[in-house]
mmCIF file of C-alpha atoms in Angstrom:
data_model
loop_
_atom_site.group_PDB
_atom_site.id
_atom_site.type_symbol
_atom_site.label_atom_id
_atom_site.label_comp_id
_atom_site.label_asym_id
_atom_site.label_seq_id
_atom_site.Cartn_x
_atom_site.Cartn_y
_atom_site.Cartn_z
ATOM 1 C CA UNK A 1 -13.973 11.298 -2.720
ATOM 2 C CA UNK A 2 -17.318 10.019 -3.979
ATOM 3 C CA UNK A 3 -19.618 12.512 -5.708
ATOM 4 C CA UNK A 4 -22.986 11.222 -6.927
ATOM 5 C CA UNK A 5 -21.657 7.645 -6.607
ATOM 6 C CA UNK A 6 -18.729 8.521 -8.899
ATOM 7 C CA UNK A 7 -15.203 8.210 -7.570
ATOM 8 C CA UNK A 8 -13.027 11.314 -7.964
ATOM 9 C CA UNK A 9 -9.272 10.698 -7.783
ATOM 10 C CA UNK A 10 -6.787 13.064 -6.153
ATOM 11 C CA UNK A 11 -2.993 13.067 -6.022
ATOM 12 C CA UNK A 12 -1.903 15.067 -2.985
ATOM 13 C CA UNK A 13 1.029 17.353 -2.337
ATOM 14 C CA UNK A 14 2.999 14.600 -0.608
ATOM 15 C CA UNK A 15 3.060 12.381 -3.702
ATOM 16 C CA UNK A 16 5.925 11.957 -6.144
ATOM 17 C CA UNK A 17 4.970 11.560 -9.801
ATOM 18 C CA UNK A 18 6.844 10.141 -12.763
ATOM 19 C CA UNK A 19 5.062 11.948 -15.641
ATOM 20 C CA UNK A 20 5.764 9.175 -18.159
ATOM 21 C CA UNK A 21 4.241 6.499 -15.919
ATOM 22 C CA UNK A 22 1.280 8.711 -14.973
ATOM 23 C CA UNK A 23 0.390 9.394 -18.598
ATOM 24 C CA UNK A 24 0.524 5.693 -19.455
ATOM 25 C CA UNK A 25 -1.655 4.785 -16.464
ATOM 26 C CA UNK A 26 -4.383 7.357 -17.119
ATOM 27 C CA UNK A 27 -4.473 6.373 -20.791
ATOM 28 C CA UNK A 28 -4.794 2.706 -19.866
ATOM 29 C CA UNK A 29 -7.480 3.294 -17.237
ATOM 30 C CA UNK A 30 -9.279 6.215 -18.889
ATOM 31 C CA UNK A 31 -9.266 8.199 -15.627
ATOM 32 C CA UNK A 32 -7.771 11.525 -16.731
ATOM 33 C CA UNK A 33 -11.068 13.432 -16.648
ATOM 34 C CA UNK A 34 -11.703 12.570 -12.998
ATOM 35 C CA UNK A 35 -8.125 12.964 -11.801
ATOM 36 C CA UNK A 36 -7.037 16.099 -9.930
ATOM 37 C CA UNK A 37 -3.432 16.817 -8.928
ATOM 38 C CA UNK A 38 -2.167 19.173 -6.261
ATOM 39 C CA UNK A 39 0.170 21.858 -7.712
ATOM 40 C CA UNK A 40 2.791 21.035 -5.055
ATOM 41 C CA UNK A 41 3.040 17.306 -5.771
ATOM 42 C CA UNK A 42 6.644 16.447 -6.656
ATOM 43 C CA UNK A 43 8.070 15.329 -9.993
ATOM 44 C CA UNK A 44 10.487 12.435 -10.488
ATOM 45 C CA UNK A 45 12.950 13.176 -13.286
ATOM 46 C CA UNK A 46 15.376 11.015 -15.216
ATOM 47 C CA UNK A 47 18.259 12.264 -13.060
ATOM 48 C CA UNK A 48 16.554 10.804 -9.992
ATOM 49 C CA UNK A 49 16.304 7.386 -11.616
ATOM 50 C CA UNK A 50 20.015 7.464 -12.445
ATOM 51 C CA UNK A 51 20.961 8.545 -8.925
ATOM 52 C CA UNK A 52 19.206 5.548 -7.374
ATOM 53 C CA UNK A 53 20.865 2.934 -9.564
ATOM 54 C CA UNK A 54 23.318 1.756 -6.910
ATOM 55 C CA UNK A 55 20.575 1.341 -4.285
ATOM 56 C CA UNK A 56 18.908 -1.422 -6.304
ATOM 57 C CA UNK A 57 21.689 -3.842 -5.417
ATOM 58 C CA UNK A 58 22.661 -2.254 -2.094
ATOM 59 C CA UNK A 59 19.305 -2.388 -0.262
ATOM 60 C CA UNK A 60 16.864 -3.886 -2.778
ATOM 61 C CA UNK A 61 15.444 -0.487 -3.778
ATOM 62 C CA UNK A 62 12.974 -0.355 -6.660
ATOM 63 C CA UNK A 63 15.164 2.366 -8.174
ATOM 64 C CA UNK A 64 12.168 4.475 -9.151
ATOM 65 C CA UNK A 65 13.714 7.742 -8.018
ATOM 66 C CA UNK A 66 11.556 8.538 -4.986
ATOM 67 C CA UNK A 67 14.397 8.926 -2.503
ATOM 68 C CA UNK A 68 16.515 11.035 -4.834
ATOM 69 C CA UNK A 69 13.536 13.235 -5.660
ATOM 70 C CA UNK A 70 12.725 13.768 -1.983
ATOM 71 C CA UNK A 71 16.361 14.674 -1.324
ATOM 72 C CA UNK A 72 16.200 17.330 -4.050
ATOM 73 C CA UNK A 73 12.971 18.648 -2.577
ATOM 74 C CA UNK A 74 14.540 19.003 0.865
ATOM 75 C CA UNK A 75 17.665 20.669 -0.557
ATOM 76 C CA UNK A 76 15.577 22.928 -2.853
ATOM 77 C CA UNK A 77 17.821 21.641 -5.599
ATOM 78 C CA UNK A 78 16.041 22.644 -8.826
ATOM 79 C CA UNK A 79 13.100 20.499 -7.772
ATOM 80 C CA UNK A 80 10.077 20.573 -10.057
ATOM 81 C CA UNK A 81 6.452 20.504 -8.963
ATOM 82 C CA UNK A 82 3.329 19.270 -10.716
ATOM 83 C CA UNK A 83 2.284 22.805 -11.586
ATOM 84 C CA UNK A 84 5.553 23.209 -13.532
ATOM 85 C CA UNK A 85 5.328 20.011 -15.554
ATOM 86 C CA UNK A 86 1.834 18.522 -15.707
ATOM 87 C CA UNK A 87 0.094 21.373 -17.490
ATOM 88 C CA UNK A 88 -2.031 18.920 -19.482
ATOM 89 C CA UNK A 89 -3.709 17.688 -16.265
ATOM 90 C CA UNK A 90 -6.257 19.249 -13.913
ATOM 91 C CA UNK A 91 -4.141 21.050 -11.311
ATOM 92 C CA UNK A 92 -6.153 22.083 -8.244
ATOM 93 C CA UNK A 93 -5.707 22.753 -4.536
ATOM 94 C CA UNK A 94 -6.294 19.155 -3.418
ATOM 95 C CA UNK A 95 -6.168 20.059 0.284
ATOM 96 C CA UNK A 96 -9.019 22.516 -0.149
ATOM 97 C CA UNK A 97 -11.098 20.131 -2.263
ATOM 98 C CA UNK A 98 -10.686 17.158 0.085
ATOM 99 C CA UNK A 99 -11.431 19.113 3.243
ATOM 100 C CA UNK A 100 -14.429 20.765 1.621
ATOM 101 C CA UNK A 101 -15.683 17.312 0.681
ATOM 102 C CA UNK A 102 -15.236 16.087 4.249
ATOM 103 C CA UNK A 103 -17.140 19.099 5.592
ATOM 104 C CA UNK A 104 -19.960 18.313 3.144
ATOM 105 C CA UNK A 105 -20.186 14.753 4.433
ATOM 106 C CA UNK A 106 -18.616 13.028 1.434
ATOM 107 C CA UNK A 107 -16.606 9.822 1.845
ATOM 108 C CA UNK A 108 -12.848 10.167 1.446
ATOM 109 C CA UNK A 109 -10.476 7.196 1.212
ATOM 110 C CA UNK A 110 -6.738 7.826 1.667
ATOM 111 C CA UNK A 111 -4.562 5.000 0.360
ATOM 112 C CA UNK A 112 -1.076 4.625 1.762
ATOM 113 C CA UNK A 113 1.951 3.248 -0.010
ATOM 114 C CA UNK A 114 4.124 0.243 0.925
ATOM 115 C CA UNK A 115 4.170 -1.664 4.194
ATOM 116 C CA UNK A 116 4.737 -0.483 7.747
ATOM 117 C CA UNK A 117 7.951 -2.521 7.955
ATOM 118 C CA UNK A 118 9.473 -0.287 5.267
ATOM 119 C CA UNK A 119 8.960 2.913 7.264
ATOM 120 C CA UNK A 120 11.946 5.262 7.121
ATOM 121 C CA UNK A 121 11.700 5.721 10.896
ATOM 122 C CA UNK A 122 10.117 2.524 12.224
ATOM 123 C CA UNK A 123 11.419 -0.058 9.740
ATOM 124 C CA UNK A 124 14.715 -1.928 9.688
ATOM 125 C CA UNK A 125 17.086 0.828 8.584
ATOM 126 C CA UNK A 126 18.693 1.099 6.023
ATOM 127 C CA UNK A 127 16.426 -1.461 4.321
ATOM 128 C CA UNK A 128 13.546 0.981 4.216
ATOM 129 C CA UNK A 129 11.749 3.279 1.823
ATOM 130 C CA UNK A 130 12.271 7.041 1.610
ATOM 131 C CA UNK A 131 9.310 8.172 3.752
ATOM 132 C CA UNK A 132 7.265 7.180 6.755
ATOM 133 C CA UNK A 133 4.569 4.593 6.055
ATOM 134 C CA UNK A 134 1.968 4.991 8.748
ATOM 135 C CA UNK A 135 -1.611 6.270 8.754
ATOM 136 C CA UNK A 136 -0.780 9.608 10.382
ATOM 137 C CA UNK A 137 1.792 10.417 7.710
ATOM 138 C CA UNK A 138 -0.566 9.447 4.879
ATOM 139 C CA UNK A 139 -3.115 11.901 6.252
ATOM 140 C CA UNK A 140 -0.462 14.596 6.689
ATOM 141 C CA UNK A 141 0.750 14.258 3.101
ATOM 142 C CA UNK A 142 -2.844 14.551 1.887
ATOM 143 C CA UNK A 143 -3.450 17.603 4.072
ATOM 144 C CA UNK A 144 -6.042 16.049 6.374
ATOM 145 C CA UNK A 145 -6.151 16.353 10.161
ATOM 146 C CA UNK A 146 -5.825 12.984 11.945
ATOM 147 C CA UNK A 147 -8.833 14.023 14.032
ATOM 148 C CA UNK A 148 -11.004 13.587 10.926
ATOM 149 C CA UNK A 149 -10.160 9.922 10.354
ATOM 150 C CA UNK A 150 -13.142 7.731 11.248
ATOM 151 C CA UNK A 151 -11.634 4.376 10.241
ATOM 152 C CA UNK A 152 -8.060 3.117 9.881
ATOM 153 C CA UNK A 153 -7.719 -0.161 7.974
ATOM 154 C CA UNK A 154 -4.490 -2.122 8.430
ATOM 155 C CA UNK A 155 -3.793 -4.575 5.601
ATOM 156 C CA UNK A 156 -2.119 -7.766 6.840
ATOM 157 C CA UNK A 157 -0.801 -10.748 4.861
ATOM 158 C CA UNK A 158 -0.823 -14.332 6.132
ATOM 159 C CA UNK A 159 2.676 -14.633 4.630
ATOM 160 C CA UNK A 160 4.662 -11.347 4.653
ATOM 161 C CA UNK A 161 6.871 -10.431 1.714
ATOM 162 C CA UNK A 162 9.828 -8.259 0.793
ATOM 163 C CA UNK A 163 11.231 -7.230 -2.547
ATOM 164 C CA UNK A 164 13.789 -9.591 -4.100
ATOM 165 C CA UNK A 165 17.516 -9.133 -3.577
ATOM 166 C CA UNK A 166 19.419 -7.684 -0.633
ATOM 167 C CA UNK A 167 16.304 -6.137 0.912
ATOM 168 C CA UNK A 168 17.032 -6.747 4.578
ATOM 169 C CA UNK A 169 16.003 -9.174 7.332
ATOM 170 C CA UNK A 170 12.872 -11.278 6.831
ATOM 171 C CA UNK A 171 12.373 -13.500 9.903
ATOM 172 C CA UNK A 172 11.413 -17.128 9.248
ATOM 173 C CA UNK A 173 11.868 -16.783 5.492
ATOM 174 C CA UNK A 174 10.700 -19.685 3.330
ATOM 175 C CA UNK A 175 10.658 -20.377 -0.394
ATOM 176 C CA UNK A 176 7.726 -20.218 -2.777
ATOM 177 C CA UNK A 177 8.381 -23.877 -3.511
ATOM 178 C CA UNK A 178 7.843 -24.743 0.152
ATOM 179 C CA UNK A 179 4.636 -22.716 0.295
ATOM 180 C CA UNK A 180 3.432 -24.302 -2.942
ATOM 181 C CA UNK A 181 3.989 -27.763 -1.484
ATOM 182 C CA UNK A 182 1.993 -26.840 1.605
ATOM 183 C CA UNK A 183 -1.092 -25.802 -0.317
ATOM 184 C CA UNK A 184 -0.772 -28.252 -3.186
ATOM 185 C CA UNK A 185 -0.648 -25.568 -5.833
ATOM 186 C CA UNK A 186 2.174 -23.578 -7.409
ATOM 187 C CA UNK A 187 2.221 -20.004 -6.135
ATOM 188 C CA UNK A 188 4.805 -17.319 -6.784
ATOM 189 C CA UNK A 189 4.541 -13.550 -6.563
ATOM 190 C CA UNK A 190 6.455 -10.841 -8.376
ATOM 191 C CA UNK A 191 6.885 -7.253 -7.248
ATOM 192 C CA UNK A 192 4.527 -4.701 -8.765
ATOM 193 C CA UNK A 193 7.252 -2.283 -9.848
ATOM 194 C CA UNK A 194 10.377 -4.325 -10.663
ATOM 195 C CA UNK A 195 8.601 -7.573 -11.630
ATOM 196 C CA UNK A 196 11.146 -9.556 -9.600
ATOM 197 C CA UNK A 197 10.183 -12.623 -7.571
ATOM 198 C CA UNK A 198 9.316 -11.566 -4.040
ATOM 199 C CA UNK A 199 10.788 -13.007 -0.865
ATOM 200 C CA UNK A 200 8.247 -14.641 1.441
ATOM 201 C CA UNK A 201 8.162 -15.690 5.094
ATOM 202 C CA UNK A 202 6.013 -17.122 7.864
ATOM 203 C CA UNK A 203 3.473 -14.870 9.564
ATOM 204 C CA UNK A 204 5.219 -12.448 11.930
ATOM 205 C CA UNK A 205 2.820 -11.461 14.705
ATOM 206 C CA UNK A 206 5.355 -9.116 16.353
ATOM 207 C CA UNK A 207 5.652 -6.762 13.367
ATOM 208 C CA UNK A 208 1.853 -6.774 13.105
ATOM 209 C CA UNK A 209 1.532 -5.852 16.784
ATOM 210 C CA UNK A 210 4.041 -3.031 16.311
ATOM 211 C CA UNK A 211 2.094 -1.782 13.284
ATOM 212 C CA UNK A 212 -1.067 -1.838 15.392
ATOM 213 C CA UNK A 213 0.639 0.060 18.207
ATOM 214 C CA UNK A 214 1.759 2.855 15.882
ATOM 215 C CA UNK A 215 -1.265 3.033 13.547
ATOM 216 C CA UNK A 216 -4.090 2.129 15.977
ATOM 217 C CA UNK A 217 -6.308 0.570 13.281
ATOM 218 C CA UNK A 218 -10.033 0.187 13.806
ATOM 219 C CA UNK A 219 -10.141 -2.871 11.541
ATOM 220 C CA UNK A 220 -7.888 -5.322 9.723
ATOM 221 C CA UNK A 221 -8.016 -6.487 6.120
ATOM 222 C CA UNK A 222 -6.475 -9.982 6.075
ATOM 223 C CA UNK A 223 -5.097 -11.028 2.700
ATOM 224 C CA UNK A 224 -4.190 -14.460 1.296
ATOM 225 C CA UNK A 225 -6.223 -16.594 3.666
ATOM 226 C CA UNK A 226 -6.125 -19.164 0.843
ATOM 227 C CA UNK A 227 -2.362 -19.566 1.422
ATOM 228 C CA UNK A 228 -3.193 -20.984 4.842
ATOM 229 C CA UNK A 229 -6.410 -22.798 3.959
ATOM 230 C CA UNK A 230 -6.476 -23.585 0.226
ATOM 231 C CA UNK A 231 -9.909 -25.218 0.599
ATOM 232 C CA UNK A 232 -11.298 -21.723 1.095
ATOM 233 C CA UNK A 233 -9.811 -20.189 -2.042
ATOM 234 C CA UNK A 234 -12.192 -17.753 -3.772
ATOM 235 C CA UNK A 235 -14.822 -18.010 -1.031
ATOM 236 C CA UNK A 236 -16.786 -14.762 -0.677
ATOM 237 C CA UNK A 237 -18.952 -15.250 2.420
ATOM 238 C CA UNK A 238 -18.203 -15.902 6.070
ATOM 239 C CA UNK A 239 -20.669 -18.789 6.266
ATOM 240 C CA UNK A 240 -18.949 -20.588 3.385
ATOM 241 C CA UNK A 241 -15.546 -20.649 5.123
ATOM 242 C CA UNK A 242 -14.223 -23.828 6.717
ATOM 243 C CA UNK A 243 -14.260 -24.049 10.494
ATOM 244 C CA UNK A 244 -10.444 -24.022 10.465
ATOM 245 C CA UNK A 245 -10.413 -20.598 8.796
ATOM 246 C CA UNK A 246 -13.049 -19.207 11.116
ATOM 247 C CA UNK A 247 -11.183 -20.408 14.186
ATOM 248 C CA UNK A 248 -7.893 -18.962 12.910
ATOM 249 C CA UNK A 249 -9.451 -15.552 12.279
ATOM 250 C CA UNK A 250 -11.274 -15.484 15.618
ATOM 251 C CA UNK A 251 -8.054 -16.386 17.462
ATOM 252 C CA UNK A 252 -6.173 -13.705 15.522
ATOM 253 C CA UNK A 253 -8.762 -11.098 16.500
ATOM 254 C CA UNK A 254 -8.386 -12.011 20.165
ATOM 255 C CA UNK A 255 -4.597 -11.916 19.974
ATOM 256 C CA UNK A 256 -4.429 -8.575 18.161
ATOM 257 C CA UNK A 257 -7.446 -6.891 19.726
ATOM 258 C CA UNK A 258 -8.685 -5.613 16.346
ATOM 259 C CA UNK A 259 -11.608 -7.001 14.299
ATOM 260 C CA UNK A 260 -10.811 -8.666 10.973
ATOM 261 C CA UNK A 261 -13.476 -7.164 8.728
ATOM 262 C CA UNK A 262 -12.152 -7.855 5.226
ATOM 263 C CA UNK A 263 -10.787 -11.254 4.206
ATOM 264 C CA UNK A 264 -9.048 -11.903 0.903
ATOM 265 C CA UNK A 265 -9.311 -15.480 -0.373
ATOM 266 C CA UNK A 266 -7.872 -15.207 -3.883
ATOM 267 C CA UNK A 267 -6.620 -12.978 -6.668
ATOM 268 C CA UNK A 268 -9.896 -11.684 -8.098
ATOM 269 C CA UNK A 269 -11.836 -8.714 -6.723
ATOM 270 C CA UNK A 270 -14.732 -11.051 -6.015
ATOM 271 C CA UNK A 271 -12.605 -13.261 -3.748
ATOM 272 C CA UNK A 272 -13.270 -11.052 -0.740
ATOM 273 C CA UNK A 273 -15.369 -11.486 2.384
ATOM 274 C CA UNK A 274 -16.777 -8.267 3.836
ATOM 275 C CA UNK A 275 -17.782 -8.573 7.521
ATOM 276 C CA UNK A 276 -18.361 -4.865 8.044
ATOM 277 C CA UNK A 277 -21.792 -3.846 9.289
#
């Protein structure tokens, strides 16, 4: 939520937290004083990391213990909560605070995790993550009624990716070398968690249409336009885009039936075009 133009950060009950990683992140970002954690958020322990070791090779899992931790939560198997472990943090009823903020007219942004194609229920099983990855579930895990959502933003890449290794089908897969040759510049992405080189493929309009059907977004944030039209890399206004980019985006809007309001053209935060009114 935003209070007096200052962003307050919440970790909801549906989240899973590795205490060691959390402490490093808040120290690095200096956000501990404005971070609030729900007492019922789950804790990832060392045993969960060990249990997921075999999944790294089997299905390309990140091996960060989320699935094993969720299994322990479901089985009530000595599962620890934030209130038991994170006593050095601000533990509050996040559901109450968020809903009170909404009732007071404050802005609340709920950020989901991972892509729709990795959904436990709607993805390509078993090459999926350990939870559902759609807007309704993100709201549910935060404790917010779906009736309160005013905007749903679907993030779409011009070239979809999957984690490296045996991570499941990726239609029309290409190499980073091929993509680099297309745009005349070496590009290669690594995964955020494992730091492995990602797999990459051509744009898949069918998975995007399925994501739209399930999530019903009100707007789309299109990322990596510069992979398609390198001449527009780091552009930050609609008027400065080439006609090729404008035509592509307008055709995409007609095909998908959803406005493209945010357009990423590079790696920096400034390389973004905001078409929202």
